[in-house]
Amino acid sequence: MVCKSFGGNVIGSGGISSLEEIKNLKGLEPLGLKGIIIGKALYTEKVKLSEAIKIGESVS
């Protein structure tokens, strides 16, 4: 796992296409994941920004 072996802050980017994937990535926070970049999923409306923010702000 990159988060664990890198030992620094990690940003997830690329290929995120669902709220379920965002929830799964949220679980990596304790290992050093500090954020994610969501691009195409927002403008194709596969992911709603308000829902992604709710997940991001939730307590792990």
GROMACS .gro file of C-alpha atoms in nm:
model
   60
    1MET     CA    1   0.000   0.000   0.000
    2VAL     CA    2   0.145   0.333  -0.107
    3CYS     CA    3   0.012   0.522   0.196
    4LYS     CA    4   0.192   0.296   0.440
    5SER     CA    5   0.522   0.255   0.255
    6PHE     CA    6   0.553   0.620   0.147
    7GLY     CA    7   0.523   0.760   0.497
    8GLY     CA    8   0.396   1.098   0.379
    9ASN     CA    9   0.075   1.260   0.267
   10VAL     CA   10  -0.097   1.087  -0.025
   11ILE     CA   11  -0.365   1.223  -0.259
   12GLY     CA   12  -0.580   0.971  -0.449
   13SER     CA   13  -0.633   1.070  -0.811
   14GLY     CA   14  -0.768   0.914  -1.125
   15GLY     CA   15  -1.049   0.678  -1.202
   16ILE     CA   16  -1.273   0.760  -0.907
   17SER     CA   17  -1.622   0.703  -1.043
   18SER     CA   18  -1.860   0.631  -0.757
   19LEU     CA   19  -1.955   0.723  -0.403
   20GLU     CA   20  -1.864   0.369  -0.300
   21GLU     CA   21  -1.505   0.423  -0.415
   22ILE     CA   22  -1.493   0.748  -0.218
   23LYS     CA   23  -1.616   0.565   0.092
   24ASN     CA   24  -1.348   0.299   0.044
   25LEU     CA   25  -1.076   0.562   0.006
   26LYS     CA   26  -1.202   0.741   0.317
   27GLY     CA   27  -1.104   0.428   0.508
   28LEU     CA   28  -0.739   0.491   0.414
   29GLU     CA   29  -0.718   0.816   0.611
   30PRO     CA   30  -0.549   0.649   0.910
   31LEU     CA   31  -0.276   0.525   0.674
   32GLY     CA   32  -0.197   0.871   0.538
   33LEU     CA   33  -0.447   0.945   0.262
   34LYS     CA   34  -0.508   1.320   0.287
   35GLY     CA   35  -0.745   1.377  -0.003
   36ILE     CA   36  -0.879   1.269  -0.339
   37ILE     CA   37  -0.924   1.436  -0.674
   38ILE     CA   38  -1.256   1.377  -0.847
   39GLY     CA   39  -1.283   1.508  -1.200
   40LYS     CA   40  -1.483   1.339  -1.471
   41ALA     CA   41  -1.723   1.174  -1.226
   42LEU     CA   42  -1.844   1.520  -1.125
   43TYR     CA   43  -1.907   1.664  -1.468
   44THR     CA   44  -2.064   1.341  -1.596
   45GLU     CA   45  -2.279   1.345  -1.280
   46LYS     CA   46  -2.181   0.994  -1.168
   47VAL     CA   47  -2.092   1.155  -0.835
   48LYS     CA   48  -2.278   1.445  -0.674
   49LEU     CA   49  -2.043   1.693  -0.510
   50SER     CA   50  -2.269   1.738  -0.206
   51GLU     CA   51  -2.267   1.362  -0.140
   52ALA     CA   52  -1.889   1.339  -0.185
   53ILE     CA   53  -1.842   1.624   0.064
   54LYS     CA   54  -2.065   1.449   0.319
   55ILE     CA   55  -1.846   1.140   0.296
   56GLY     CA   56  -1.530   1.348   0.323
   57GLU     CA   57  -1.653   1.530   0.631
   58SER     CA   58  -1.773   1.216   0.808
   59VAL     CA   59  -1.573   1.079   1.098
   60SER     CA   60  -1.380   0.763   1.012
   0.00000   0.00000   0.00000
